Tab-separated table of C-alpha atoms in Angstrom:
chain	number	residue	atom	x	y	z
P	1499	UNK	CA	0.000	0.000	0.000
P	1500	UNK	CA	2.785	2.445	0.880
P	1501	UNK	CA	4.529	1.941	-2.479
P	1502	UNK	CA	1.280	2.678	-4.307
P	1503	UNK	CA	0.780	5.790	-2.210
P	1504	UNK	CA	4.311	6.999	-2.980
P	1505	UNK	CA	3.802	6.257	-6.668
P	1506	UNK	CA	0.595	8.308	-6.661
P	1507	UNK	CA	2.358	11.186	-4.934
P	1508	UNK	CA	5.173	11.039	-7.500
P	1509	UNK	CA	2.670	11.059	-10.387
P	1510	UNK	CA	0.852	14.061	-8.917
P	1511	UNK	CA	4.125	15.967	-8.477
P	1512	UNK	CA	5.343	15.115	-11.998
P	1513	UNK	CA	2.032	16.093	-13.556
P	1514	UNK	CA	1.810	19.335	-11.580
P	1515	UNK	CA	5.435	20.204	-12.373
P	1516	UNK	CA	4.891	19.624	-16.094
P	1517	UNK	CA	1.578	21.521	-16.267
P	1518	UNK	CA	2.611	24.503	-14.130
P	1519	UNK	CA	6.033	24.815	-15.792
P	1520	UNK	CA	4.313	25.018	-19.184
P	1521	UNK	CA	1.781	27.673	-18.129
P	1522	UNK	CA	1.305	28.989	-14.581
P	1523	UNK	CA	-0.304	27.907	-11.333
P	1524	UNK	CA	-3.428	30.027	-11.908
P	1525	UNK	CA	-4.012	28.384	-15.294
P	1526	UNK	CA	-3.911	24.826	-13.923
P	1527	UNK	CA	-6.782	23.319	-11.962
P	1528	UNK	CA	-6.757	20.413	-9.541
P	1529	UNK	CA	-8.895	18.585	-12.127
P	1530	UNK	CA	-6.151	19.135	-14.750
P	1531	UNK	CA	-3.514	17.798	-12.376
P	1532	UNK	CA	-5.397	14.668	-11.328
P	1533	UNK	CA	-6.338	13.910	-14.934
P	1534	UNK	CA	-2.683	14.156	-15.980
P	1535	UNK	CA	-1.601	12.106	-12.947
P	1536	UNK	CA	-4.323	9.520	-13.583
P	1537	UNK	CA	-5.597	9.639	-10.024
P	1538	UNK	CA	-8.675	10.823	-8.177
P	1539	UNK	CA	-9.424	14.191	-6.642
P	1540	UNK	CA	-9.596	12.357	-3.319
P	1541	UNK	CA	-6.054	11.065	-3.833
P	1542	UNK	CA	-4.938	14.638	-4.410
P	1543	UNK	CA	-6.610	16.008	-1.269
P	1544	UNK	CA	-5.327	13.089	0.815
P	1545	UNK	CA	-1.808	14.358	0.064
P	1546	UNK	CA	-2.304	18.120	-0.225
P	1547	UNK	CA	-4.541	20.551	1.616
P	1548	UNK	CA	-4.953	22.675	-1.513
P	1549	UNK	CA	-3.300	23.661	-4.770
P	1550	UNK	CA	-0.964	26.112	-3.015
P	1551	UNK	CA	0.364	23.329	-0.756
P	1552	UNK	CA	1.014	21.282	-3.871
P	1553	UNK	CA	2.792	24.268	-5.405
P	1554	UNK	CA	5.211	24.444	-2.470
P	1555	UNK	CA	6.007	20.766	-3.051
P	1556	UNK	CA	6.488	21.471	-6.773
P	1557	UNK	CA	8.945	24.266	-5.922
P	1558	UNK	CA	10.869	21.903	-3.626
P	1559	UNK	CA	10.914	19.296	-6.394
P	1560	UNK	CA	12.121	21.875	-8.937
P	1561	UNK	CA	14.975	22.886	-6.637
P	1562	UNK	CA	15.956	19.262	-5.955
P	1563	UNK	CA	16.068	18.652	-9.714
P	1564	UNK	CA	18.145	21.812	-10.124
P	1565	UNK	CA	20.649	20.654	-7.511
P	1566	UNK	CA	21.062	17.310	-9.257
P	1567	UNK	CA	21.462	19.037	-12.632
P	1568	UNK	CA	24.072	21.421	-11.173
P	1569	UNK	CA	25.958	18.561	-9.525
P	1570	UNK	CA	26.287	16.878	-12.897
P	1571	UNK	CA	27.053	20.053	-14.839
P	1572	UNK	CA	29.691	21.316	-12.398
P	1573	UNK	CA	31.319	17.877	-12.184
P	1574	UNK	CA	31.659	17.780	-15.985
P	1575	UNK	CA	32.765	21.399	-16.457
P	1576	UNK	CA	36.426	22.182	-16.884
P	1577	UNK	CA	37.683	24.978	-14.641
P	1578	UNK	CA	37.813	27.465	-17.520
P	1579	UNK	CA	34.189	26.635	-18.456
P	1580	UNK	CA	32.562	26.641	-15.038
P	1581	UNK	CA	31.262	30.241	-15.301
P	1582	UNK	CA	29.705	29.504	-18.693
P	1583	UNK	CA	28.165	26.407	-17.121
P	1584	UNK	CA	26.699	28.416	-14.233
P	1585	UNK	CA	25.075	30.918	-16.594
P	1586	UNK	CA	23.829	28.182	-18.922
P	1587	UNK	CA	22.276	26.243	-16.044
P	1588	UNK	CA	20.546	29.365	-14.699
P	1589	UNK	CA	19.053	30.047	-18.125
P	1590	UNK	CA	18.088	26.428	-18.732
P	1591	UNK	CA	16.467	26.130	-15.301
P	1592	UNK	CA	14.461	29.273	-15.998
P	1593	UNK	CA	13.440	28.114	-19.460
P	1594	UNK	CA	12.337	24.656	-18.307
P	1595	UNK	CA	10.520	25.967	-15.211
P	1596	UNK	CA	9.191	29.254	-16.588
P	1597	UNK	CA	5.615	28.882	-15.348
P	1598	UNK	CA	6.721	27.720	-11.904
P	1599	UNK	CA	9.052	30.697	-11.535
P	1600	UNK	CA	6.460	33.214	-12.786
P	1601	UNK	CA	3.951	31.742	-10.327
P	1602	UNK	CA	6.481	31.815	-7.472
P	1603	UNK	CA	7.287	35.465	-8.152
P	1604	UNK	CA	3.607	36.407	-8.097
P	1605	UNK	CA	2.806	34.372	-4.982
P	1606	UNK	CA	6.036	35.439	-3.322
P	1607	UNK	CA	4.849	39.050	-3.272
P	1608	UNK	CA	2.241	38.162	-0.656
P	1609	UNK	CA	3.692	34.890	0.672
P	1610	UNK	CA	7.452	35.233	1.305
P	1611	UNK	CA	7.716	31.531	2.168
P	1612	UNK	CA	7.074	30.741	-1.503
P	1613	UNK	CA	10.088	32.677	-2.808
P	1614	UNK	CA	12.438	32.032	0.141
P	1615	UNK	CA	13.580	28.541	-0.951
P	1616	UNK	CA	14.267	29.813	-4.474
P	1617	UNK	CA	16.297	32.723	-3.102
P	1618	UNK	CA	18.193	30.319	-0.827
P	1619	UNK	CA	18.860	28.034	-3.799
P	1620	UNK	CA	20.413	30.966	-5.673
P	1621	UNK	CA	22.626	31.769	-2.687
P	1622	UNK	CA	23.597	28.113	-2.390
P	1623	UNK	CA	24.529	28.016	-6.067
P	1624	UNK	CA	26.669	31.148	-5.676
P	1625	UNK	CA	28.443	29.496	-2.745
P	1626	UNK	CA	29.060	26.349	-4.766
P	1627	UNK	CA	30.552	28.314	-7.646
P	1628	UNK	CA	32.657	30.378	-5.250
P	1629	UNK	CA	34.074	27.197	-3.681
P	1630	UNK	CA	34.942	25.894	-7.138
P	1631	UNK	CA	36.481	29.133	-8.444
P	1632	UNK	CA	38.636	29.847	-5.414
P	1633	UNK	CA	40.437	26.539	-5.985
P	1634	UNK	CA	42.132	27.957	-9.079
P	1635	UNK	CA	41.675	31.740	-9.013
P	1636	UNK	CA	41.308	34.645	-6.667
P	1637	UNK	CA	37.713	35.714	-6.758
P	1638	UNK	CA	35.918	38.145	-4.485
P	1639	UNK	CA	32.926	36.383	-2.928
P	1640	UNK	CA	30.784	39.519	-2.686
P	1641	UNK	CA	31.451	40.340	-6.325
P	1642	UNK	CA	30.568	36.769	-7.337
P	1643	UNK	CA	27.320	36.919	-5.387
P	1644	UNK	CA	26.522	40.248	-7.028
P	1645	UNK	CA	27.228	38.704	-10.451
P	1646	UNK	CA	24.573	36.094	-9.594
P	1647	UNK	CA	22.208	38.865	-8.515
P	1648	UNK	CA	22.684	40.575	-11.879
P	1649	UNK	CA	22.252	37.247	-13.689
P	1650	UNK	CA	19.095	36.257	-11.838
P	1651	UNK	CA	17.612	39.752	-12.030
P	1652	UNK	CA	18.140	39.877	-15.788
P	1653	UNK	CA	16.766	36.393	-16.334
P	1654	UNK	CA	13.678	36.909	-14.174
P	1655	UNK	CA	12.963	40.335	-15.675
P	1656	UNK	CA	13.169	38.814	-19.142
P	1657	UNK	CA	10.958	35.923	-18.064
P	1658	UNK	CA	8.298	38.278	-16.717
P	1659	UNK	CA	8.449	41.194	-19.149
P	1660	UNK	CA	10.483	40.138	-22.220
P	1661	UNK	CA	11.850	43.694	-22.574
P	1662	UNK	CA	14.220	42.872	-25.418
P	1663	UNK	CA	16.277	43.434	-27.384
P	1664	UNK	CA	17.411	39.853	-26.594
P	1665	UNK	CA	15.018	37.016	-25.813
P	1666	UNK	CA	15.367	34.413	-23.078
P	1667	UNK	CA	16.022	31.394	-25.277
P	1668	UNK	CA	18.418	32.993	-27.741
P	1669	UNK	CA	22.135	32.207	-27.879
P	1670	UNK	CA	22.878	35.942	-27.925
P	1671	UNK	CA	21.133	36.411	-24.554
P	1672	UNK	CA	23.214	33.628	-23.018
P	1673	UNK	CA	26.417	35.031	-24.521
P	1674	UNK	CA	25.724	38.546	-23.263
P	1675	UNK	CA	24.793	37.345	-19.774
P	1676	UNK	CA	27.999	35.313	-19.599
P	1677	UNK	CA	29.989	38.356	-20.710
P	1678	UNK	CA	28.314	40.566	-18.100
P	1679	UNK	CA	28.831	37.941	-15.386
P	1680	UNK	CA	32.550	37.836	-16.194
P	1681	UNK	CA	32.754	41.642	-16.316
P	1682	UNK	CA	31.199	41.954	-12.866
P	1683	UNK	CA	33.774	39.500	-11.518
P	1684	UNK	CA	36.653	41.512	-13.010
P	1685	UNK	CA	35.311	44.990	-12.168
P	1686	UNK	CA	37.602	47.245	-10.170
């Protein structure tokens, strides 16, 4: 029975992640989620008080996936490519989870507990990159953390508003963000 219950929970989380990432939390109903998860509404409410409680679990799942993706990416990246890898992973995570991040930003305005784990994840990632970079170069930690702030601010602004001239998924956007990240690190 417990394995079936865990399998149902996993299906609900996968379905919710996929649906919310592709649109936004407000555009997805519990009925949409349970239909995609092939379970009952009762199974949903046995596991989650409401859709917002599910969303918090989806955010946790997104961050766990991001950590695993970063572990792999950083392990494969050569020292001279690790900054490019960090920027690429930030952009890819945003692209793949666009609806989740837009929803978290909106909810986070009134519910700080929604955005807090995402903010902490960003700080954790900056710390991981700092630990890697200081092994082979002298890098100022505050400047590195500010480079991440610039990176995340640019990515999230583009996700929300698409101000142009460069678009989120374009190679030019990634190249310019990488250049800016490196410039912030070298700034005097």
